Tab-separated table of C-alpha atoms and ligand atoms in Angstrom:
chain	number	residue	atom	x	y	z
A	1	MET	CA	123.250	-80.876	92.384
A	2	ASP	CA	121.459	-82.829	95.755
A	3	SER	CA	119.356	-85.519	94.620
A	4	LEU	CA	115.610	-85.320	93.889
A	5	HIS	CA	114.347	-86.967	97.334
A	6	THR	CA	116.137	-84.215	98.759
A	7	GLN	CA	115.438	-81.589	96.980
A	8	ASP	CA	111.315	-82.608	97.484
A	9	LYS	CA	112.079	-82.782	101.447
A	10	LYS	CA	114.104	-79.439	101.078
A	11	TYR	CA	111.272	-76.979	98.913
A	12	ILE	CA	107.923	-79.357	99.604
A	13	LEU	CA	105.814	-79.162	102.757
A	14	ASN	CA	106.762	-82.500	104.495
A	15	THR	CA	103.007	-84.132	104.273
A	16	TYR	CA	103.554	-87.248	102.561
A	17	ASN	CA	106.118	-90.038	103.804
A	18	ARG	CA	107.749	-90.360	100.554
A	19	GLY	CA	109.375	-93.763	99.044
A	20	ASN	CA	112.670	-93.929	98.264
A	21	LEU	CA	112.231	-94.874	94.742
A	22	VAL	CA	112.433	-92.185	91.746
A	23	ILE	CA	110.180	-93.502	89.050
A	24	GLU	CA	110.864	-92.500	85.268
A	25	ARG	CA	108.344	-93.837	83.713
A	26	ALA	CA	105.186	-96.247	84.071
A	27	GLU	CA	103.729	-98.385	81.054
A	28	GLY	CA	100.713	-101.090	81.775
A	29	SER	CA	100.859	-102.683	85.317
A	30	TYR	CA	104.416	-101.173	85.708
A	31	LEU	CA	106.870	-98.477	87.062
A	32	TYR	CA	110.672	-98.173	85.978
A	33	ASP	CA	112.993	-96.312	88.290
A	34	ILE	CA	115.530	-94.006	86.899
A	35	GLU	CA	117.881	-97.012	87.466
A	36	GLY	CA	116.359	-99.138	84.906
A	37	ASN	CA	114.293	-101.734	87.361
A	38	LYS	CA	110.909	-102.850	86.992
A	39	TYR	CA	108.426	-102.587	89.386
A	40	LEU	CA	104.907	-104.692	89.802
A	41	ASP	CA	102.297	-101.624	90.901
A	42	MET	CA	99.540	-102.490	93.328
A	43	TYR	CA	98.975	-99.464	93.837
A	44	ALA	CA	97.526	-97.934	90.918
A	45	GLY	CA	98.236	-94.443	92.307
A	46	ILE	CA	95.612	-95.462	95.118
A	47	SER	CA	92.919	-96.639	92.940
A	48	VAL	CA	93.751	-93.541	89.959
A	49	ASN	CA	95.021	-95.849	87.232
A	50	ASN	CA	92.474	-98.001	86.864
A	51	LEU	CA	93.499	-98.847	83.113
A	52	GLY	CA	96.916	-98.998	84.358
A	53	HIS	CA	99.324	-96.616	82.530
A	54	ASP	CA	97.888	-96.342	79.216
A	55	LYS	CA	99.841	-94.102	77.128
A	56	LYS	CA	96.104	-93.479	74.881
A	57	ILE	CA	95.688	-91.041	78.084
A	58	ALA	CA	98.194	-88.850	76.439
A	59	GLU	CA	96.879	-88.840	73.364
A	60	ILE	CA	93.673	-88.033	74.657
A	61	MET	CA	95.077	-85.412	76.155
A	62	ALA	CA	96.994	-83.781	73.342
A	63	LYS	CA	94.036	-84.134	70.953
A	64	GLN	CA	91.335	-82.254	73.824
A	65	ALA	CA	94.872	-79.958	74.621
A	66	LEU	CA	94.997	-78.719	70.893
A	67	LYS	CA	91.799	-77.761	71.060
A	68	TYR	CA	91.674	-75.976	74.358
A	69	THR	CA	92.847	-76.498	77.741
A	70	HIS	CA	90.215	-74.588	80.100
A	71	LEU	CA	87.338	-71.797	78.793
A	72	SER	CA	86.017	-71.272	82.412
A	73	ASN	CA	82.395	-72.743	83.110
A	74	TYR	CA	80.677	-69.935	81.018
A	75	PHE	CA	81.263	-71.980	78.383
A	76	VAL	CA	79.269	-74.968	77.168
A	77	SER	CA	82.360	-77.825	76.446
A	78	GLU	CA	81.718	-80.657	74.414
A	79	PRO	CA	84.247	-83.037	76.646
A	80	VAL	CA	82.186	-82.253	80.041
A	81	VAL	CA	79.151	-82.937	78.485
A	82	ASN	CA	79.599	-86.129	76.669
A	83	LEU	CA	81.634	-87.480	80.339
A	84	ALA	CA	78.111	-85.997	82.335
A	85	LYS	CA	75.949	-88.276	79.544
A	86	LEU	CA	78.069	-91.668	80.176
A	87	LEU	CA	77.811	-91.327	83.946
A	88	VAL	CA	74.290	-90.699	83.915
A	89	GLU	CA	73.311	-92.940	81.387
A	90	ASN	CA	75.146	-95.731	83.344
A	91	SER	CA	74.165	-95.092	86.977
A	92	PHE	CA	71.025	-93.510	88.533
A	93	ALA	CA	71.906	-90.423	88.094
A	94	SER	CA	69.911	-87.862	86.215
A	95	LYS	CA	72.821	-84.636	86.611
A	96	VAL	CA	76.230	-84.196	87.527
A	97	PHE	CA	78.573	-81.810	89.209
A	98	PHE	CA	82.080	-81.960	88.562
A	99	THR	CA	85.137	-80.681	90.799
A	100	ASN	CA	88.545	-81.646	90.770
A	101	SER	CA	89.185	-84.036	93.442
A	102	GLY	CA	87.439	-86.287	96.154
A	103	THR	CA	87.272	-84.296	98.707
A	104	GLU	CA	86.126	-81.429	97.004
A	105	SER	CA	82.965	-83.754	95.556
A	106	ASN	CA	82.378	-84.595	99.396
A	107	GLU	CA	82.326	-80.844	100.042
A	108	ALA	CA	79.890	-80.146	97.110
A	109	ALA	CA	77.616	-82.887	98.345
A	110	ILE	CA	77.782	-81.880	102.463
A	111	LYS	CA	76.302	-78.143	100.818
A	112	LEU	CA	74.074	-79.769	98.937
A	113	CYS	CA	72.738	-81.792	101.734
A	114	ARG	CA	71.977	-79.312	103.763
A	115	LYS	CA	69.778	-76.934	101.546
A	116	TYR	CA	68.412	-80.183	100.898
A	117	GLY	CA	67.726	-80.329	104.345
A	118	LYS	CA	66.897	-76.617	105.047
A	119	GLN	CA	63.743	-77.132	103.084
A	120	PHE	CA	62.191	-78.914	105.251
A	121	ASP	CA	63.240	-77.677	108.719
A	122	LYS	CA	66.007	-75.580	109.817
A	123	ASN	CA	67.072	-77.664	112.184
A	124	LYS	CA	67.766	-80.475	109.676
A	125	TYR	CA	71.124	-79.784	108.752
A	126	GLU	CA	72.574	-82.365	110.577
A	127	LEU	CA	75.569	-84.913	108.717
A	128	LEU	CA	76.195	-88.355	109.738
A	129	SER	CA	78.635	-90.522	108.963
A	130	ALA	CA	81.055	-93.899	110.223
A	131	TYR	CA	83.945	-94.284	112.335
A	132	ASN	CA	86.773	-95.083	110.288
A	133	SER	CA	85.522	-93.560	107.891
A	134	PHE	CA	87.583	-91.527	105.077
A	135	HIS	CA	85.713	-88.500	103.047
A	136	GLY	CA	88.904	-86.190	102.557
A	137	ARG	CA	91.106	-83.349	104.219
A	138	THR	CA	89.139	-79.858	103.578
A	139	TYR	CA	87.132	-79.182	106.630
A	140	GLY	CA	83.858	-79.963	105.377
A	141	SER	CA	84.785	-83.599	104.589
A	142	LEU	CA	87.375	-83.679	107.766
A	143	ALA	CA	84.315	-83.276	109.293
A	144	ILE	CA	82.543	-86.661	108.515
A	145	THR	CA	85.957	-88.607	108.084
A	146	GLY	CA	85.107	-90.847	111.256
A	147	GLN	CA	89.034	-90.642	112.394
A	148	GLU	CA	90.163	-88.330	115.075
A	149	LYS	CA	93.345	-88.952	114.174
A	150	TYR	CA	93.148	-86.488	111.124
A	151	GLN	CA	91.011	-84.085	113.203
A	152	ASN	CA	92.219	-83.755	116.527
A	153	SER	CA	94.521	-81.256	115.213
A	154	PHE	CA	92.272	-79.110	113.232
A	155	THR	CA	89.628	-78.515	115.631
A	156	PRO	CA	86.898	-76.452	115.443
A	157	LEU	CA	85.779	-78.568	112.559
A	158	LEU	CA	82.395	-77.935	111.050
A	159	SER	CA	79.808	-78.600	112.871
A	160	GLY	CA	76.474	-80.618	113.070
A	161	VAL	CA	78.282	-84.225	112.387
A	162	LYS	CA	77.902	-87.063	114.300
A	163	HIS	CA	79.063	-90.073	113.707
A	164	PHE	CA	77.855	-94.642	114.098
A	165	VAL	CA	79.626	-97.348	114.055
A	166	TYR	CA	79.749	-98.663	110.573
A	167	ASN	CA	77.601	-101.966	109.900
A	168	ASN	CA	76.202	-101.703	113.363
A	169	VAL	CA	72.624	-101.204	113.503
A	170	GLU	CA	72.046	-100.111	117.156
A	171	SER	CA	74.734	-97.588	116.475
A	172	LEU	CA	72.885	-95.904	113.297
A	173	ARG	CA	69.237	-96.213	114.949
A	174	GLU	CA	70.527	-94.431	118.096
A	175	SER	CA	72.768	-91.550	115.730
A	176	VAL	CA	69.789	-90.522	112.795
A	177	SER	CA	67.090	-87.932	114.125
A	178	ASP	CA	64.497	-85.662	112.276
A	179	ASN	CA	67.686	-83.421	111.986
A	180	THR	CA	69.507	-85.852	109.714
A	181	CYS	CA	69.556	-84.311	106.531
A	182	ALA	CA	72.459	-87.034	104.802
A	183	VAL	CA	74.180	-90.147	105.670
A	184	PHE	CA	77.723	-90.506	104.178
A	185	LEU	CA	78.831	-94.135	103.295
A	186	GLU	CA	81.669	-96.259	101.912
A	187	ILE	CA	80.394	-99.478	100.483
A	188	ILE	CA	84.042	-100.662	101.076
A	189	GLN	CA	86.322	-98.824	103.845
A	190	GLY	CA	89.594	-98.681	101.423
A	191	GLU	CA	91.397	-96.126	104.181
A	192	GLY	CA	89.718	-97.547	107.083
A	193	GLY	CA	91.436	-101.049	106.484
A	194	VAL	CA	89.265	-102.625	103.365
A	195	ILE	CA	85.927	-103.133	105.223
A	196	GLU	CA	83.110	-103.951	103.335
A	197	ILE	CA	78.996	-102.200	104.427
A	198	SER	CA	76.713	-105.368	105.305
A	199	GLN	CA	73.401	-106.113	103.785
A	200	GLU	CA	71.950	-106.304	106.752
A	201	PHE	CA	73.272	-103.030	107.571
A	202	ILE	CA	72.559	-101.181	104.165
A	203	ASP	CA	68.865	-102.598	104.449
A	204	GLU	CA	68.860	-100.157	107.610
A	205	VAL	CA	69.874	-97.566	106.192
A	206	ILE	CA	67.423	-97.267	103.530
A	207	SER	CA	64.689	-97.982	105.868
A	208	LEU	CA	65.954	-95.057	108.043
A	209	SER	CA	66.401	-92.629	105.639
A	210	LYS	CA	62.750	-93.325	104.511
A	211	LYS	CA	60.987	-92.752	107.829
A	212	TYR	CA	63.262	-89.795	108.226
A	213	ASN	CA	63.573	-88.368	105.261
A	214	PHE	CA	67.420	-88.126	104.676
A	215	LEU	CA	69.617	-88.422	101.551
A	216	ILE	CA	72.106	-91.318	101.373
A	217	VAL	CA	75.181	-90.558	100.296
A	218	ILE	CA	77.802	-93.009	98.766
A	219	ASP	CA	80.927	-91.991	98.637
A	220	GLU	CA	82.913	-94.140	95.796
A	221	ILE	CA	85.589	-92.254	95.260
A	222	GLN	CA	87.840	-95.126	95.700
A	223	THR	CA	85.694	-98.192	95.006
A	224	GLY	CA	83.880	-96.573	91.702
A	225	ILE	CA	84.676	-97.456	87.915
A	226	GLY	CA	84.945	-100.669	87.753
A	227	ARG	CA	87.122	-101.528	90.955
A	228	THR	CA	85.098	-104.084	92.623
A	229	GLY	CA	83.945	-105.609	89.114
A	230	ASP	CA	80.696	-102.934	89.412
A	231	LEU	CA	80.890	-99.650	87.460
A	232	PHE	CA	79.847	-98.766	91.273
A	233	ALA	CA	80.343	-100.897	94.455
A	234	TYR	CA	76.789	-99.995	95.269
A	235	GLU	CA	75.094	-101.824	92.898
A	236	LYS	CA	75.531	-104.994	94.687
A	237	PHE	CA	73.461	-103.835	96.976
A	238	ASN	CA	70.283	-103.537	94.738
A	239	PHE	CA	69.290	-99.393	95.873
A	240	SER	CA	69.367	-96.471	94.308
A	241	PRO	CA	71.337	-93.679	95.953
A	242	ASP	CA	70.440	-89.937	96.549
A	243	ILE	CA	74.221	-88.968	95.687
A	244	VAL	CA	77.221	-90.579	94.716
A	245	THR	CA	80.493	-89.223	94.904
A	246	LEU	CA	83.491	-89.663	92.029
A	247	SER	CA	87.648	-88.840	91.731
A	248	LYS	CA	90.466	-91.125	91.543
A	249	SER	CA	90.416	-92.786	88.327
A	250	LEU	CA	87.332	-91.227	86.933
A	251	GLY	CA	90.192	-89.079	84.875
A	252	GLY	CA	92.598	-91.394	84.266
A	253	GLY	CA	95.542	-90.163	86.183
A	254	LEU	CA	94.190	-86.664	85.520
A	255	PRO	CA	92.336	-84.519	88.244
A	256	ILE	CA	88.716	-84.832	88.612
A	257	GLY	CA	86.057	-85.640	90.375
A	258	ALA	CA	81.928	-85.756	90.732
A	259	VAL	CA	78.688	-85.897	92.071
A	260	LEU	CA	75.991	-87.864	90.978
A	261	VAL	CA	72.920	-86.961	91.961
A	262	SER	CA	68.952	-88.353	91.858
A	263	LYS	CA	66.511	-86.724	89.512
A	264	LYS	CA	64.969	-84.958	93.379
A	265	LEU	CA	68.008	-83.574	94.176
A	266	GLU	CA	68.305	-81.643	90.373
A	267	ASP	CA	67.391	-78.064	91.354
A	268	ILE	CA	68.462	-77.775	95.087
A	269	PHE	CA	71.800	-76.023	94.300
A	270	ALA	CA	70.498	-72.665	92.339
A	271	LEU	CA	72.487	-70.952	90.139
A	272	TRP	CA	75.684	-69.701	92.119
A	273	ASP	CA	75.255	-71.867	94.854
A	274	HIS	CA	78.574	-73.946	94.200
A	275	GLY	CA	80.843	-73.670	91.355
A	276	SER	CA	84.479	-73.937	90.882
A	277	THR	CA	86.813	-72.130	88.353
A	278	PHE	CA	88.793	-75.709	87.012
A	279	GLY	CA	85.717	-78.240	87.962
A	280	GLY	CA	84.986	-80.253	85.222
A	281	ASN	CA	88.410	-78.989	83.299
A	282	PRO	CA	87.891	-80.280	79.662
A	283	VAL	CA	91.106	-82.364	79.368
A	284	SER	CA	90.281	-84.162	82.530
A	285	CYS	CA	86.817	-84.662	80.665
A	286	ALA	CA	88.026	-85.923	77.422
A	287	CYS	CA	90.140	-89.025	79.895
A	288	GLY	CA	86.902	-89.641	81.640
A	289	VAL	CA	84.905	-90.432	78.314
A	290	TYR	CA	87.744	-92.583	77.406
A	291	VAL	CA	87.819	-94.240	80.823
A	292	LEU	CA	84.340	-94.893	80.946
A	293	GLU	CA	84.040	-95.844	77.438
A	294	SER	CA	86.887	-98.216	78.077
A	295	ILE	CA	85.097	-99.930	80.744
A	296	LEU	CA	81.951	-99.971	79.657
A	297	ASN	CA	82.577	-100.847	76.031
A	298	SER	CA	84.995	-104.011	76.894
A	299	ASN	CA	84.723	-107.331	79.435
A	300	LEU	CA	86.811	-105.593	81.279
A	301	LEU	CA	84.267	-105.642	84.748
A	302	GLU	CA	83.780	-108.965	84.407
A	303	GLU	CA	87.467	-109.823	83.633
A	304	VAL	CA	87.872	-108.034	87.267
A	305	LYS	CA	85.642	-110.425	88.811
A	306	GLN	CA	87.611	-113.175	88.104
A	307	LYS	CA	90.956	-111.630	88.507
A	308	GLY	CA	89.767	-111.070	91.782
A	309	ALA	CA	88.563	-113.938	92.609
A	310	LEU	CA	91.768	-114.976	91.546
A	311	LEU	CA	94.015	-112.920	93.603
A	312	MET	CA	91.786	-114.247	96.686
A	313	ASP	CA	92.486	-117.740	95.809
A	314	GLY	CA	96.129	-117.404	96.199
A	315	LEU	CA	96.408	-115.262	98.786
A	316	ASN	CA	93.730	-117.471	100.722
A	317	SER	CA	96.211	-120.055	100.316
A	318	ILE	CA	99.549	-118.476	101.149
A	319	LYS	CA	97.074	-117.544	104.643
A	320	LYS	CA	96.732	-121.233	105.182
A	321	SER	CA	100.395	-121.908	105.792
A	322	TYR	CA	101.204	-119.150	107.427
A	323	PRO	CA	98.027	-118.243	109.395
A	324	ASN	CA	100.731	-116.236	111.558
A	325	ILE	CA	101.498	-113.476	109.310
A	326	ILE	CA	98.080	-113.088	107.525
A	327	LYS	CA	95.337	-113.025	109.998
A	328	GLU	CA	92.321	-112.180	107.327
A	329	ILE	CA	91.870	-111.389	103.610
A	330	ARG	CA	88.828	-109.133	102.528
A	331	GLY	CA	87.648	-107.275	99.647
A	332	ARG	CA	85.835	-107.408	96.380
A	333	GLY	CA	86.767	-107.611	93.293
A	334	LEU	CA	90.521	-105.661	92.567
A	335	MET	CA	89.925	-103.735	95.826
A	336	ILE	CA	91.846	-106.487	98.399
A	337	GLY	CA	92.624	-105.872	101.854
A	338	VAL	CA	95.537	-108.308	103.745
A	339	GLU	CA	95.758	-107.997	107.035
A	340	VAL	CA	99.083	-109.114	108.651
A	341	ASN	CA	99.168	-106.860	112.509
A	342	ASN	CA	102.797	-105.528	112.800
A	343	HIS	CA	104.468	-107.374	109.676
A	344	ILE	CA	103.341	-104.461	107.412
A	345	ASN	CA	106.608	-102.369	107.382
A	346	LYS	CA	108.834	-105.635	107.062
A	347	ILE	CA	106.213	-107.156	104.369
A	348	LYS	CA	106.211	-104.188	102.341
A	349	GLU	CA	110.299	-103.478	102.679
A	350	LEU	CA	111.268	-107.224	101.528
A	351	ALA	CA	108.457	-106.878	98.347
A	352	GLN	CA	110.344	-104.151	97.152
A	353	THR	CA	113.533	-105.688	97.204
A	354	LYS	CA	111.763	-108.403	94.894
A	355	ASN	CA	110.613	-105.597	92.907
A	356	LEU	CA	106.528	-105.632	93.723
A	357	LEU	CA	105.137	-102.137	94.900
A	358	LEU	CA	102.410	-102.860	97.888
A	359	ASN	CA	100.366	-99.887	99.762
A	360	SER	CA	98.911	-99.869	103.296
A	361	THR	CA	96.938	-98.459	105.432
A	362	ALA	CA	94.875	-98.495	108.914
A	363	ASN	CA	98.317	-99.408	110.327
A	364	THR	CA	98.042	-103.102	109.727
A	365	VAL	CA	96.586	-104.090	106.130
A	366	ILE	CA	98.083	-104.042	102.950
A	367	ARG	CA	95.809	-102.721	100.423
A	368	LEU	CA	95.945	-104.090	97.334
A	369	LEU	CA	94.542	-102.131	94.283
A	370	PRO	CA	96.174	-102.986	91.002
A	371	PRO	CA	95.197	-101.638	87.523
A	372	LEU	CA	92.363	-103.149	86.648
A	373	ILE	CA	94.000	-104.373	83.602
A	374	ILE	CA	96.325	-106.743	85.104
A	375	LYS	CA	97.196	-109.524	83.154
A	376	ILE	CA	96.980	-113.011	84.873
A	377	ASP	CA	100.211	-113.674	84.763
A	378	GLU	CA	101.115	-110.626	86.554
A	379	ILE	CA	98.709	-111.532	89.246
A	380	SER	CA	100.679	-115.026	89.226
A	381	GLN	CA	103.891	-113.116	89.323
A	382	PHE	CA	102.357	-110.968	92.660
A	383	ILE	CA	101.383	-114.426	94.268
A	384	ASN	CA	104.686	-115.655	93.797
A	385	ILE	CA	106.624	-112.786	95.210
A	386	PHE	CA	103.953	-112.163	97.812
A	387	GLU	CA	104.926	-115.979	99.005
A	388	GLU	CA	108.443	-115.574	98.830
A	389	VAL	CA	108.360	-112.560	101.007
A	390	ILE	CA	105.614	-113.865	103.778
A	391	PHE	CA	108.249	-117.041	103.499
A	392	GLU	CA	111.596	-114.954	104.087
A	393	LEU	CA	109.387	-113.238	106.738
A	394	SER	CA	108.266	-116.180	108.536
A	395	ASN	CA	112.057	-117.673	108.983
A	396	CYS	CA	113.369	-113.780	110.171
B	401	LIG	N1	86.841	-90.826	100.076
B	401	LIG	C1	87.390	-91.680	100.084
B	401	LIG	C2	86.834	-93.175	100.038
B	401	LIG	C3	88.669	-91.810	100.018
B	401	LIG	O1	89.362	-92.764	98.926
B	401	LIG	C4	89.267	-90.451	99.409
B	401	LIG	C5	90.919	-90.629	99.198
B	401	LIG	O2	91.512	-91.463	99.110
B	401	LIG	C6	88.692	-89.154	99.469
B	401	LIG	C7	87.435	-89.419	99.632
B	401	LIG	C8	89.694	-88.318	99.110
B	401	LIG	O3	89.690	-88.094	97.964
B	401	LIG	P1	90.829	-86.645	97.457
B	401	LIG	O4	92.145	-87.600	97.945
B	401	LIG	O5	90.858	-86.588	96.165
B	401	LIG	O6	90.574	-85.583	98.271
């Protein structure tokens, strides 16, 4: 029989650049391949497995699945209500709409913003977002993703979208007008290379939103649910967004997304304005309740800050020794970008030979997104291996 990789190539559209491993199982911060090798996982499924590869998720799934896996959104469902309640009670939001993915959360938000704008003026439909942002790959989310490389083959895109330069106040001012209905923002651009928003910029967004009456939509699909050491990354900036979009880690590995809306937006969507067959799947929501309760009823957020600081310290000392390879280290909590220019592929390759799995983004950035439950000795293990990798590279 053909290998799994050969069959994967034969039967599945070629849209992902798969690695060469075949993973058999995962536990905690580690992945195990079919040959029995153990790898330290610094991807966490690209910020999905925030609680690590947690066996408790399987129990929660089974418990809910034995009751029912799906009913349709014509029925109320306890895990769905419980998850919404937890999200509302622990954020700015007053209500929630559930989706299945990040891009769907942003699609729902786009529709809501446009309907909000139309209440005031038929021309108040413009959506603004940053260059270098990433908001998803369906048409609305793709249009607000400010990266031509994802868009060019698929034009014409959704119209009424403008982009500004991230963290550039002048560029923002030039883009907004009375026709702006919403500004979409990542607090830390993830796909764009782990670049954090500045206080000055967010202040300007808030001030302009009052002047021009537009909504502030924070895309926390990658940064949300504890990744940065706060439940939501926006909390650091001490303001209240109008909308927050979520997905990725919310379901502990199961597909789910959410749109959190403020009080003033509660009634923008009327009956049948939006919907989704699977949105708010009860099994995913039951896992979401477990994820949120695990974070809220523990010291995990504080630990994320401490572990992030430890990682930063270790990386900075490697940078000091190898300034020609490591150009910059940035990020917050356990979302850290290491700028390594064109060394990226070699670093990933070498790391894998030493049982360390690294994710990269924006062509030149190692993006560290370990499980939030990573242990202190696993961080030391990472730092040691990473140093060996950079040392070997420096001798190449
Ligand atoms: N928004 C951000 C900030 C993301 O990082 C991603 C995915 O990486 C998305 C949106 C899209 O999410 P999904 O892949 O679930 O559609």
